[in-house]
């Protein structure tokens, strides 16, 4: 499965993060846009939600597991959290995802979960894992 890809992403990004100044992490191009810190915080929130999906779907199919990304970022107030804390949280959450994913039995990858806010739409665990990695890479490009 894709756990090795995720491990590589984490290691590469941690090396890249060292070269980003605190000013760059905190800068906001407008009040309604996320800073790099808030984007990374959003990726922590995404990791938390997806850990739940990856675990729960193995024993309970079609559970609706969603979250309001803007509310989560606002509620956690990542803008005032030390950048190093957000980086560490992101690192350890993603390493935990690697641990969870590498332990999913192949036959469980076809189990399903609903991750939509309105109309029910069912996705396989395999799809959700791949989608998580795509989503992660998309947001890391903005950092």
Coordinates of N, CA, C and O in Angstrom, one line a residue:
X1 N 0.8 -1.2 0.0 CA 0.0 0.0 0.0 C 0.9 1.2 0.0 O 2.1 1.2 -0.1
X2 N 0.3 2.4 0.2 CA 1.0 3.7 0.0 C 1.7 4.2 1.2 O 2.1 5.4 1.2
X3 N 1.9 3.4 2.3 CA 2.5 3.9 3.5 C 3.9 4.4 3.3 O 4.3 5.3 3.9
X4 N 4.6 3.7 2.4 CA 6.0 4.2 2.1 C 6.1 5.5 1.4 O 6.9 6.3 1.7
X5 N 5.1 5.8 0.5 CA 5.0 7.1 -0.1 C 4.8 8.2 0.9 O 5.4 9.2 0.9
X6 N 3.9 7.9 1.9 CA 3.6 8.9 2.9 C 4.8 9.1 3.8 O 5.1 10.2 4.1
X7 N 5.5 8.1 4.1 CA 6.7 8.2 4.9 C 7.8 9.1 4.2 O 8.4 10.0 4.8
X8 N 7.9 8.9 2.9 CA 8.8 9.7 2.1 C 8.4 11.2 2.1 O 9.2 12.1 2.2
X9 N 7.1 11.4 1.9 CA 6.6 12.8 1.9 C 6.9 13.5 3.2 O 7.4 14.6 3.2
X10 N 6.7 12.8 4.3 CA 6.9 13.4 5.7 C 8.4 13.8 5.8 O 8.7 14.9 6.2
X11 N 9.3 12.8 5.5 CA 10.7 13.1 5.6 C 11.2 14.2 4.7 O 12.0 15.1 5.1
X12 N 10.7 14.3 3.4 CA 11.1 15.3 2.5 C 10.6 16.7 3.0 O 11.3 17.7 2.9
X13 N 9.4 16.7 3.4 CA 8.8 18.0 3.8 C 9.4 18.5 5.1 O 9.6 19.7 5.2
X14 N 9.7 17.7 6.0 CA 10.4 18.1 7.2 C 11.7 18.8 6.9 O 12.1 19.8 7.5
X15 N 12.4 18.3 5.9 CA 13.7 18.9 5.5 C 13.4 20.3 4.9 O 14.2 21.2 5.1
X16 N 12.4 20.4 4.1 CA 12.0 21.6 3.4 C 11.5 22.7 4.4 O 11.8 23.9 4.3
X17 N 10.7 22.2 5.5 CA 10.2 23.2 6.4 C 11.3 24.0 7.2 O 11.0 25.1 7.6
X18 N 12.4 23.4 7.4 CA 13.5 24.0 8.1 C 13.9 25.3 7.4 O 14.4 26.3 8.0
X19 N 13.7 25.4 6.1 CA 14.1 26.6 5.3 C 13.1 27.7 5.2 O 13.3 28.7 4.5
X20 N 12.0 27.5 5.9 CA 10.9 28.5 5.9 C 11.0 29.3 7.1 O 11.0 28.7 8.2
X21 N 11.1 30.6 7.0 CA 11.2 31.5 8.1 C 9.9 31.6 8.9 O 8.8 31.3 8.4
X22 N 10.0 32.0 10.2 CA 8.8 32.2 11.0 C 7.9 33.2 10.4 O 6.6 33.1 10.4
X23 N 8.4 34.3 9.8 CA 7.6 35.3 9.1 C 6.8 34.7 7.9 O 5.7 35.0 7.7
X24 N 7.5 33.8 7.2 CA 6.8 33.2 6.0 C 5.7 32.2 6.5 O 4.6 32.2 5.9
X25 N 6.0 31.5 7.6 CA 4.9 30.6 8.2 C 3.7 31.4 8.6 O 2.6 30.9 8.5
X26 N 3.9 32.6 9.2 CA 2.8 33.3 9.8 C 2.1 34.3 8.8 O 1.0 34.8 9.1
X27 N 2.7 34.6 7.7 CA 2.2 35.7 6.8 C 0.8 35.2 6.2 O 0.6 34.1 5.9
X28 N -0.1 36.2 6.2 CA -1.4 36.0 5.6 C -1.6 37.0 4.4 O -1.4 38.2 4.6
X29 N -1.9 36.5 3.2 CA -2.1 37.4 2.1 C -3.4 38.2 2.2 O -3.5 39.3 1.7
X30 N -4.3 37.7 3.0 CA -5.6 38.4 3.4 C -6.2 37.8 4.6 O -5.9 36.6 4.9
X31 N -7.0 38.5 5.3 CA -7.6 37.9 6.6 C -8.4 36.7 6.4 O -8.5 35.8 7.3
X32 N -8.9 36.5 5.2 CA -9.8 35.3 5.0 C -9.0 34.1 4.3 O -9.6 33.1 4.0
X33 N -7.7 34.3 4.1 CA -6.9 33.2 3.6 C -6.0 32.6 4.7 O -5.5 33.4 5.6
X34 N -5.7 31.3 4.6 CA -4.9 30.7 5.6 C -3.4 31.0 5.4 O -2.9 31.1 4.3
X35 N -2.7 31.2 6.5 CA -1.2 31.3 6.5 C -0.7 29.9 6.3 O -1.4 28.9 6.3
X36 N 0.6 29.8 6.0 CA 1.3 28.5 5.9 C 1.1 27.7 7.2 O 0.8 26.5 7.2
X37 N 1.1 28.3 8.4 CA 0.9 27.7 9.7 C -0.5 27.1 9.7 O -0.7 25.9 10.1
X38 N -1.5 27.9 9.2 CA -2.9 27.4 9.2 C -3.1 26.3 8.2 O -3.9 25.3 8.5
X39 N -2.4 26.3 7.1 CA -2.5 25.2 6.1 C -2.0 24.0 6.7 O -2.6 22.9 6.7
X40 N -0.8 24.1 7.4 CA -0.3 22.9 8.1 C -1.2 22.4 9.2 O -1.4 21.2 9.4
X41 N -1.8 23.3 9.9 CA -2.8 23.0 10.9 C -3.9 22.2 10.3 O -4.4 21.2 10.9
X42 N -4.4 22.7 9.2 CA -5.5 22.1 8.5 C -5.1 20.6 8.1 O -5.9 19.7 8.2
X43 N -3.8 20.4 7.7 CA -3.4 19.1 7.4 C -3.3 18.2 8.7 O -3.5 17.0 8.6
X44 N -3.1 18.8 9.8 CA -3.2 18.0 11.1 C -4.6 17.6 11.3 O -4.9 16.5 11.7
X45 N -5.6 18.6 11.1 CA -7.0 18.2 11.3 C -7.4 17.1 10.3 O -8.1 16.2 10.7
X46 N -6.9 17.2 9.1 CA -7.2 16.2 8.1 C -6.7 14.9 8.5 O -7.4 13.8 8.4
X47 N -5.5 14.9 9.0 CA -4.9 13.6 9.5 C -5.7 13.0 10.7 O -6.0 11.8 10.7
X48 N -6.2 13.9 11.6 CA -7.0 13.4 12.7 C -8.3 12.7 12.2 O -8.7 11.6 12.6
X49 N -8.9 13.4 11.2 CA -10.2 12.9 10.7 C -9.9 11.6 9.9 O -10.7 10.6 10.0
X50 N -8.8 11.5 9.2 CA -8.5 10.3 8.4 C -8.1 9.1 9.3 O -8.4 8.0 8.9
X51 N -7.4 9.4 10.3 CA -7.1 8.3 11.3 C -8.4 7.7 11.7 O -8.5 6.4 11.7
X52 N -9.4 8.5 12.1 CA -10.7 7.9 12.5 C -11.3 7.1 11.4 O -11.8 6.0 11.6
X53 N -11.2 7.6 10.1 CA -11.8 6.9 9.0 C -11.1 5.6 8.8 O -11.7 4.5 8.6
X54 N -9.8 5.6 8.8 CA -9.0 4.4 8.6 C -9.2 3.3 9.6 O -9.1 2.1 9.3
X55 N -9.4 3.7 10.9 CA -9.6 2.7 11.9 C -11.1 2.3 12.0 O -11.4 1.1 11.9
X56 N -12.0 3.2 12.0 CA -13.4 2.9 12.1 C -13.9 2.0 11.0 O -14.7 1.1 11.2
X57 N -13.5 2.4 9.8 CA -14.0 1.7 8.6 C -13.6 0.2 8.6 O -14.3 -0.6 8.0
X58 N -12.6 -0.2 9.3 CA -12.2 -1.6 9.4 C -13.2 -2.4 10.2 O -13.2 -3.6 10.1
X59 N -14.0 -1.8 11.1 CA -14.9 -2.6 11.9 C -16.4 -2.1 11.7 O -17.3 -2.8 12.2
X60 N -16.6 -0.9 11.1 CA -18.0 -0.4 10.9 C -18.1 0.3 9.6 O -17.5 1.3 9.4
X61 N -18.8 -0.4 8.7 CA -18.9 0.2 7.3 C -19.9 1.3 7.2 O -20.9 1.3 7.9
X62 N -19.6 2.2 6.2 CA -20.5 3.3 5.8 C -20.8 4.3 6.9 O -21.8 5.0 6.8
X63 N -19.9 4.4 7.9 CA -20.0 5.4 8.9 C -19.8 6.8 8.2 O -18.9 6.9 7.4
X64 N -20.5 7.8 8.6 CA -20.3 9.1 8.1 C -19.3 9.9 9.0 O -19.6 10.2 10.1
X65 N -18.1 10.1 8.4 CA -17.1 10.8 9.2 C -16.6 12.0 8.4 O -15.9 11.9 7.4
X66 N -17.1 13.2 8.8 CA -16.8 14.4 8.2 C -16.3 15.5 9.2 O -16.5 15.3 10.4
X67 N -15.8 16.6 8.7 CA -15.5 17.7 9.6 C -15.5 19.0 8.8 O -15.4 19.0 7.6
X68 N -15.8 20.1 9.5 CA -15.8 21.4 8.9 C -14.4 22.0 9.0 O -14.0 22.5 10.1
X69 N -13.7 22.0 7.9 CA -12.3 22.4 7.9 C -12.0 23.8 8.4 O -11.1 24.1 9.1
X70 N -12.9 24.7 7.9 CA -12.7 26.1 8.3 C -12.9 26.3 9.8 O -12.2 27.0 10.5
X71 N -13.9 25.7 10.3 CA -14.2 25.8 11.8 C -13.1 25.2 12.6 O -12.7 25.7 13.6
X72 N -12.6 24.0 12.2 CA -11.5 23.4 12.9 C -10.3 24.3 12.9 O -9.6 24.4 14.0
X73 N -9.9 24.9 11.8 CA -8.7 25.7 11.8 C -8.9 26.9 12.7 O -8.0 27.3 13.5
X74 N -10.1 27.5 12.7 CA -10.4 28.7 13.5 C -10.4 28.3 15.0 O -9.9 28.9 15.8
X75 N -11.1 27.2 15.3 CA -11.2 26.7 16.7 C -9.9 26.4 17.3 O -9.7 26.6 18.5
X76 N -9.0 25.8 16.5 CA -7.7 25.4 17.0 C -6.7 26.6 17.0 O -5.6 26.5 17.6
X77 N -7.0 27.7 16.4 CA -6.2 28.9 16.4 C -4.8 28.7 16.1 O -3.9 29.1 16.9
X78 N -4.5 28.0 15.0 CA -3.1 27.6 14.7 C -2.2 28.8 14.5 O -1.0 28.7 14.7
X79 N -2.8 30.0 14.2 CA -2.0 31.2 13.9 C -1.2 31.6 15.1 O -0.1 32.1 15.0
X80 N -1.6 31.2 16.4 CA -0.9 31.6 17.5 C -0.1 30.5 18.1 O 0.7 30.6 19.1
X81 N -0.2 29.3 17.6 CA 0.5 28.1 18.1 C 2.0 28.2 17.5 O 2.2 28.5 16.4
X82 N 3.0 27.9 18.4 CA 4.4 27.8 17.8 C 4.5 26.9 16.6 O 4.0 25.8 16.6
X83 N 5.1 27.4 15.6 CA 5.2 26.6 14.3 C 5.8 25.3 14.6 O 5.4 24.3 14.0
X84 N 6.8 25.2 15.4 CA 7.5 23.9 15.7 C 6.5 22.9 16.3 O 6.6 21.7 16.0
X85 N 5.6 23.4 17.1 CA 4.6 22.5 17.6 C 3.7 21.9 16.5 O 3.3 20.7 16.5
X86 N 3.3 22.8 15.6 CA 2.4 22.3 14.5 C 3.2 21.3 13.6 O 2.6 20.3 13.2
X87 N 4.4 21.6 13.3 CA 5.2 20.7 12.5 C 5.4 19.4 13.2 O 5.2 18.3 12.5
X88 N 5.6 19.4 14.5 CA 5.7 18.1 15.2 C 4.4 17.3 15.2 O 4.4 16.1 15.1
X89 N 3.3 18.0 15.5 CA 2.0 17.4 15.4 C 1.7 16.8 14.1 O 1.3 15.6 14.0
X90 N 2.0 17.5 13.0 CA 1.8 17.0 11.6 C 2.7 15.8 11.4 O 2.2 14.8 10.9
X91 N 3.9 15.8 11.8 CA 4.8 14.7 11.6 C 4.3 13.5 12.3 O 4.2 12.4 11.7
X92 N 4.0 13.6 13.6 CA 3.6 12.4 14.4 C 2.2 11.9 14.0 O 2.0 10.7 14.0
X93 N 1.3 12.7 13.6 CA 0.0 12.3 13.1 C 0.2 11.5 11.8 O -0.4 10.4 11.6
X94 N 1.1 12.0 10.9 CA 1.3 11.2 9.6 C 2.1 10.0 9.8 O 1.8 9.0 9.2
X95 N 3.0 9.9 10.8 CA 3.7 8.7 11.1 C 2.7 7.7 11.7 O 2.8 6.5 11.5
X96 N 1.7 8.2 12.5 CA 0.7 7.3 13.0 C -0.2 6.7 11.9 O -0.6 5.6 11.9
X97 N -0.5 7.6 10.9 CA -1.2 7.1 9.7 C -0.5 6.0 9.0 O -1.0 5.0 8.6
X98 N 0.8 6.2 8.8 CA 1.7 5.1 8.2 C 1.5 3.8 9.0 O 1.3 2.8 8.5
X99 N 1.6 3.9 10.3 CA 1.4 2.7 11.2 C 0.1 2.1 11.0 O 0.0 0.9 10.9
X100 N -1.0 2.9 11.0 CA -2.3 2.3 10.8 C -2.5 1.7 9.4 O -2.9 0.5 9.3
X101 N -2.1 2.4 8.4 CA -2.3 1.9 7.0 C -1.5 0.6 6.7 O -2.0 -0.3 6.1
X102 N -0.3 0.6 7.3 CA 0.5 -0.6 7.0 C 0.0 -1.9 7.7 O 0.4 -3.0 7.4
X103 N -0.9 -1.7 8.6 CA -1.5 -2.8 9.4 C -2.9 -3.1 8.9 O -3.5 -4.0 9.5
X104 N -3.4 -2.5 7.9 CA -4.7 -2.8 7.3 C -4.6 -4.0 6.5 O -3.8 -4.1 5.6
X105 N -5.4 -5.0 6.7 CA -5.4 -6.2 5.9 C -5.9 -5.9 4.5 O -6.8 -5.1 4.4
X106 N -5.3 -6.5 3.5 CA -5.7 -6.3 2.1 C -7.2 -6.4 1.9 O -7.8 -5.6 1.2
X107 N -7.9 -7.4 2.5 CA -9.3 -7.5 2.3 C -10.1 -6.4 2.9 O -11.2 -6.1 2.4
X108 N -9.6 -5.7 3.9 CA -10.3 -4.6 4.5 C -10.2 -3.3 3.6 O -11.0 -2.3 3.9
X109 N -9.3 -3.2 2.7 CA -9.2 -2.1 1.8 C -10.5 -1.8 1.0 O -10.7 -0.7 0.5
X110 N -11.3 -2.8 0.8 CA -12.5 -2.7 0.1 C -13.7 -2.3 1.0 O -14.8 -2.1 0.5
X111 N -13.5 -2.2 2.3 CA -14.6 -1.8 3.2 C -14.9 -0.3 2.9 O -14.0 0.4 2.3
X112 N -16.0 0.2 3.2 CA -16.5 1.5 2.8 C -16.8 2.5 3.9 O -17.2 2.1 5.0
X113 N -16.7 3.8 3.6 CA -17.0 4.8 4.5 C -17.7 6.0 3.7 O -17.4 6.2 2.5
X114 N -18.5 6.7 4.4 CA -19.2 7.9 3.8 C -18.4 9.1 4.4 O -18.4 9.3 5.6
X115 N -17.8 9.9 3.5 CA -17.1 11.1 4.0 C -17.6 12.4 3.3 O -16.9 13.3 3.0
X116 N -19.0 12.4 3.2 CA -19.6 13.6 2.6 C -20.5 14.3 3.6 O -21.1 13.6 4.5
X117 N -20.7 15.6 3.4 CA -21.5 16.4 4.3 C -22.9 16.4 4.1 O -23.7 16.6 4.9
X118 N -23.3 16.2 2.8 CA -24.7 16.3 2.5 C -25.3 14.9 1.9 O -25.7 14.1 2.7
X119 N -25.2 14.7 0.7 CA -25.7 13.5 0.0 C -24.7 12.3 0.3 O -23.5 12.5 0.1
X120 N -25.2 11.2 0.7 CA -24.4 10.1 1.0 C -23.6 9.6 -0.2 O -24.2 9.5 -1.3
X121 N -22.3 9.5 -0.1 CA -21.5 9.0 -1.1 C -20.4 8.1 -0.5 O -19.7 8.5 0.4
X122 N -20.4 6.9 -0.9 CA -19.6 5.8 -0.3 C -18.2 5.6 -1.0 O -18.2 5.6 -2.3
X123 N -17.2 5.6 -0.3 CA -15.8 5.4 -0.8 C -15.1 4.2 -0.1 O -15.4 3.9 1.0
X124 N -14.3 3.5 -0.9 CA -13.6 2.4 -0.3 C -12.4 2.9 0.6 O -11.9 4.1 0.3
X125 N -12.0 2.2 1.5 CA -10.8 2.5 2.3 C -9.6 2.8 1.5 O -8.9 3.7 1.7
X126 N -9.4 2.0 0.4 CA -8.3 2.1 -0.5 C -8.4 3.5 -1.1 O -7.4 4.2 -1.2
X127 N -9.5 3.9 -1.6 CA -9.7 5.2 -2.2 C -9.4 6.3 -1.2 O -8.7 7.3 -1.6
X128 N -9.9 6.2 0.0 CA -9.8 7.2 1.0 C -8.3 7.4 1.3 O -7.8 8.6 1.5
X129 N -7.5 6.3 1.4 CA -6.1 6.4 1.7 C -5.4 7.2 0.6 O -4.6 8.1 0.8
X130 N -5.7 6.8 -0.7 CA -5.1 7.5 -1.8 C -5.5 8.9 -1.9 O -4.7 9.8 -2.2
X131 N -6.7 9.2 -1.6 CA -7.3 10.6 -1.6 C -6.6 11.4 -0.5 O -6.3 12.6 -0.8
X132 N -6.3 10.8 0.6 CA -5.6 11.5 1.7 C -4.2 12.0 1.2 O -3.8 13.1 1.4
X133 N -3.5 11.1 0.6 CA -2.2 11.4 0.1 C -2.2 12.5 -1.0 O -1.4 13.5 -1.0
X134 N -3.2 12.4 -1.9 CA -3.4 13.5 -2.9 C -3.7 14.8 -2.3 O -3.1 15.9 -2.7
X135 N -4.6 14.8 -1.3 CA -5.0 16.0 -0.6 C -3.8 16.6 0.1 O -3.6 17.8 0.1
X136 N -3.0 15.8 0.8 CA -1.8 16.2 1.5 C -0.8 16.9 0.5 O -0.4 18.0 0.8
X137 N -0.6 16.3 -0.6 CA 0.4 16.8 -1.6 C -0.1 18.1 -2.1 O 0.6 19.1 -2.4
X138 N -1.4 18.2 -2.4 CA -2.0 19.5 -2.9 C -1.8 20.6 -2.0 O -1.3 21.7 -2.4
X139 N -2.0 20.5 -0.7 CA -1.8 21.5 0.3 C -0.3 21.8 0.6 O 0.0 23.0 0.8
X140 N 0.5 20.8 0.5 CA 1.9 21.0 0.7 C 2.5 21.9 -0.3 O 3.5 22.7 -0.1
X141 N 2.0 21.8 -1.5 CA 2.4 22.7 -2.6 C 2.2 24.2 -2.3 O 3.0 25.1 -2.7
X142 N 1.1 24.5 -1.5 CA 0.8 25.8 -1.1 C 1.8 26.3 0.0 O 1.9 27.5 0.3
X143 N 2.5 25.4 0.6 CA 3.5 25.8 1.6 C 4.8 25.8 0.9 O 5.6 26.6 1.0

